[in-house]
C-alpha positions as semicolon CSV with decimal commas, in nm:
position;residue;x (nm);y (nm);z (nm)
1;M;3,633;2,678;0,514
2;R;3,309;2,841;0,626
3;P;3,266;2,904;1,001
4;S;3,010;2,620;1,012
5;G;3,243;2,384;0,826
6;R;3,002;2,362;0,531
7;Q;3,095;2,365;0,166
8;P;3,006;2,685;-0,027
9;D;2,707;2,515;-0,192
10;Q;2,588;2,327;0,117
11;M;2,260;2,401;0,294
12;R;2,217;2,371;0,668
13;P;2,014;2,068;0,787
14;I;1,644;2,115;0,706
15;T;1,350;1,962;0,891
16;I;0,980;2,046;0,866
17;E;0,744;1,917;1,135
18;T;0,374;1,945;1,053
19;G;0,077;1,958;1,290
20;F;0,277;2,137;1,561
21;A;-0,004;2,387;1,626
22;H;-0,301;2,165;1,706
23;H;-0,576;2,419;1,643
24;A;-0,455;2,573;1,318
25;E;-0,590;2,455;0,983
26;G;-0,230;2,406;0,875
27;S;0,100;2,434;1,060
28;A;0,468;2,368;1,007
29;L;0,765;2,407;1,239
30;I;1,059;2,456;1,005
31;R;1,417;2,422;1,122
32;V;1,703;2,539;0,902
33;G;2,016;2,492;1,106
34;G;1,972;2,698;1,421
35;T;1,680;2,897;1,280
36;E;1,337;2,774;1,386
37;V;1,009;2,929;1,272
38;L;0,656;2,818;1,358
39;C;0,424;2,883;1,063
40;T;0,046;2,851;1,098
41;A;-0,235;2,897;0,848
42;S;-0,574;3,022;0,967
43;I;-0,883;3,028;0,743
44;E;-1,164;3,283;0,773
45;N;-1,484;3,301;0,569
46;R;-1,439;3,667;0,491
47;V;-1,213;3,892;0,288
48;P;-1,080;4,246;0,338
49;P;-1,326;4,526;0,252
50;F;-1,159;4,601;-0,080
51;L;-1,237;4,246;-0,201
52;R;-1,593;4,205;-0,077
53;G;-1,836;4,092;-0,343
54;K;-1,562;4,027;-0,600
55;G;-1,559;3,649;-0,563
56;T;-1,189;3,629;-0,493
57;G;-0,990;3,534;-0,186
58;W;-0,690;3,672;0,000
59;V;-0,367;3,541;0,148
60;T;-0,171;3,755;0,391
61;A;0,101;3,707;0,651
62;E;0,221;3,829;0,987
63;Y;0,576;3,788;1,117
64;G;0,731;3,826;1,458
65;M;1,026;3,721;1,671
66;L;1,005;3,596;2,027
67;P;1,200;3,817;2,272
68;R;1,481;3,562;2,314
69;A;1,494;3,440;1,956
70;T;1,828;3,627;1,938
71;H;2,139;3,651;2,154
72;T;1,996;3,932;2,363
73;R;1,635;3,995;2,460
74;G;1,435;4,209;2,221
75;N;1,129;4,400;2,335
76;R;0,791;4,274;2,221
77;E;0,663;4,503;1,947
78;A;0,318;4,495;2,107
79;A;0,472;4,665;2,411
80;K;0,607;4,940;2,187
81;G;0,266;4,995;2,032
82;K;0,385;4,953;1,673
83;Q;0,570;4,716;1,443
84;S;0,921;4,794;1,324
85;G;0,986;4,873;0,960
86;R;1,176;4,544;0,932
87;T;0,879;4,343;1,056
88;Q;0,640;4,514;0,817
89;E;0,875;4,461;0,523
90;I;0,921;4,090;0,598
91;Q;0,555;4,009;0,648
92;R;0,466;4,187;0,324
93;L;0,732;3,981;0,149
94;I;0,588;3,658;0,290
95;G;0,236;3,755;0,183
96;R;0,348;3,847;-0,171
97;S;0,540;3,522;-0,202
98;L;0,245;3,302;-0,107
99;R;-0,007;3,497;-0,316
100;A;0,221;3,448;-0,617
101;V;0,145;3,074;-0,617
102;T;-0,218;3,088;-0,498
103;D;-0,518;3,098;-0,732
104;L;-0,714;3,358;-0,540
105;D;-1,015;3,333;-0,772
106;A;-1,040;2,959;-0,711
107;L;-1,011;3,019;-0,336
108;G;-1,333;3,218;-0,332
109;E;-1,423;3,474;-0,068
110;M;-1,203;3,332;0,207
111;S;-0,892;3,471;0,371
112;I;-0,590;3,275;0,488
113;T;-0,352;3,437;0,735
114;L;-0,005;3,289;0,769
115;D;0,152;3,363;1,106
116;C;0,529;3,317;1,112
117;D;0,678;3,330;1,461
118;V;1,055;3,302;1,495
119;L;1,146;3,083;1,792
120;N;1,522;3,089;1,732
121;A;1,706;3,312;1,487
122;D;2,038;3,215;1,330
123;G;2,007;3,390;0,993
124;G;1,758;3,346;0,712
125;T;1,440;3,389;0,915
126;R;1,244;3,546;0,630
127;C;1,348;3,268;0,394
128;A;1,256;2,997;0,643
129;S;0,923;3,173;0,703
130;I;0,832;3,168;0,334
131;T;0,936;2,804;0,295
132;G;0,749;2,688;0,605
133;A;0,445;2,905;0,535
134;W;0,395;2,731;0,200
135;V;0,367;2,398;0,381
136;A;0,116;2,540;0,630
137;L;-0,084;2,692;0,343
138;R;-0,078;2,370;0,142
139;L;-0,205;2,167;0,437
140;A;-0,484;2,416;0,511
141;L;-0,597;2,415;0,148
142;G;-0,580;2,035;0,144
143;K;-0,827;2,025;0,431
144;L;-1,068;2,247;0,236
145;V;-1,055;2,001;-0,053
146;A;-1,083;1,696;0,174
147;T;-1,400;1,840;0,334
148;N;-1,549;1,932;-0,008
149;V;-1,537;2,304;0,062
150;L;-1,326;2,345;-0,253
151;P;-1,327;2,117;-0,559
152;R;-0,951;2,144;-0,612
153;L;-0,638;2,291;-0,464
154;P;-0,616;2,662;-0,550
155;L;-0,239;2,645;-0,583
156;R;-0,024;2,711;-0,889
157;G;0,285;2,543;-0,747
158;Q;0,550;2,565;-0,478
159;V;0,747;2,863;-0,354
160;A;1,053;2,864;-0,128
161;A;1,328;3,107;-0,038
162;V;1,696;3,093;0,043
163;S;1,972;3,340;0,120
164;C;2,311;3,359;-0,050
165;G;2,600;3,593;0,005
166;L;2,953;3,698;-0,075
167;T;3,198;3,635;0,206
168;T;3,573;3,594;0,239
169;E;3,515;3,239;0,111
170;G;3,343;3,370;-0,205
171;A;2,980;3,301;-0,297
172;V;2,807;3,083;-0,037
173;L;2,461;2,932;0,007
174;D;2,227;2,964;0,307
175;L;2,393;3,219;0,534
176;D;2,384;3,168;0,908
177;Y;2,409;3,465;1,146
178;V;2,789;3,471;1,161
179;E;2,817;3,486;0,782
180;D;2,522;3,720;0,738
181;S;2,663;3,975;0,982
182;S;2,997;3,994;0,800
183;A;2,904;3,932;0,434
184;S;3,006;4,189;0,175
185;A;2,682;4,119;-0,014
186;D;2,359;3,960;0,104
187;T;2,081;3,831;-0,122
188;N;1,746;3,658;-0,072
189;F;1,593;3,459;-0,358
190;V;1,222;3,371;-0,360
191;L;1,174;3,114;-0,636
192;T;0,909;2,872;-0,761
193;A;0,947;2,502;-0,832
194;D;0,886;2,564;-1,204
195;R;1,194;2,790;-1,213
196;R;1,022;3,126;-1,200
197;I;1,121;3,426;-0,990
198;V;0,892;3,582;-0,730
199;E;1,139;3,826;-0,576
200;I;1,510;3,886;-0,542
201;Q;1,654;4,109;-0,272
202;G;2,021;4,198;-0,297
203;T;2,242;4,444;-0,114
204;A;2,610;4,528;-0,133
205;E;2,725;4,600;0,220
206;S;3,059;4,752;0,119
207;A;3,165;4,763;-0,247
208;P;2,934;4,692;-0,542
209;F;2,945;4,337;-0,675
210;T;2,959;4,222;-1,034
211;E;2,703;4,052;-1,258
212;D;2,922;3,743;-1,261
213;A;2,909;3,733;-0,880
214;F;2,531;3,769;-0,894
215;D;2,509;3,481;-1,143
216;N;2,709;3,266;-0,902
217;L;2,471;3,356;-0,619
218;F;2,168;3,280;-0,835
219;A;2,308;2,939;-0,930
220;L;2,361;2,858;-0,562
221;A;2,005;2,968;-0,485
222;R;1,867;2,738;-0,754
223;K;2,049;2,447;-0,593
224;G;1,931;2,540;-0,245
225;V;1,562;2,577;-0,326
226;T;1,564;2,237;-0,495
227;E;1,639;2,086;-0,155
228;L;1,373;2,303;0,006
229;F;1,108;2,196;-0,245
230;E;1,188;1,832;-0,171
231;A;1,161;1,893;0,204
232;Q;0,828;2,071;0,158
233;M;0,673;1,788;-0,042
234;A;0,807;1,523;0,195
235;A;0,644;1,706;0,486
236;V;0,311;1,745;0,304
237;E;0,303;1,382;0,188
238;A;0,382;1,255;0,539
239;A;0,110;1,475;0,691
240;E;-0,153;1,369;0,440
241;K;-0,062;1,002;0,474
242;K;-0,102;1,033;0,850
243;R;-0,439;1,209;0,810
244;A;-0,564;0,938;0,574
């Protein structure tokens, strides 16, 4: 039995609350078990210098953790004067993941920044950030269409992410902190709703793991993201029904 009492292929409870940040063009507070991340989408009518005059848009992300998102207080990175390597790696991952399903040419010369702020961390913060950020992005783009700024949604589909790992219980889905900290292998799968792969991160913490073990992890991830895609669409549909 897993420490949480879940089955190996069982996700933690998932909720996505939209409209949490009143001033953002799109926002989603995603809860995956004890992990909570506030994702906001902000639109600007400009692009980075390397894209100016090219008629294409940009989607990027920033990621951070509140000081008491974890068991002990962490220092604010702003106080240190620089971001950690972990923070930079995660926010680049989030940006890549959202750009993979965005039609940047159809977006035009606008930039969308996705801010992912971890309120409570209990494992899988980068995966929750990607999943919640897609909802925030989708809502922001929906507003551009609703106000006739864009003729159609510049999206190619959905993207979500989930962690899987090898523990003493074997291959398990959606690691919480207790499992993540003791897993012999830890993987993150960023997948699209049409069964394509954006990115896979996998690390053996002790001994190498086999291809068969990886296949088991991948199968669990496929099952997990299916639930995440359903939660994303339910949140978007509820938000748009409320707006209408």
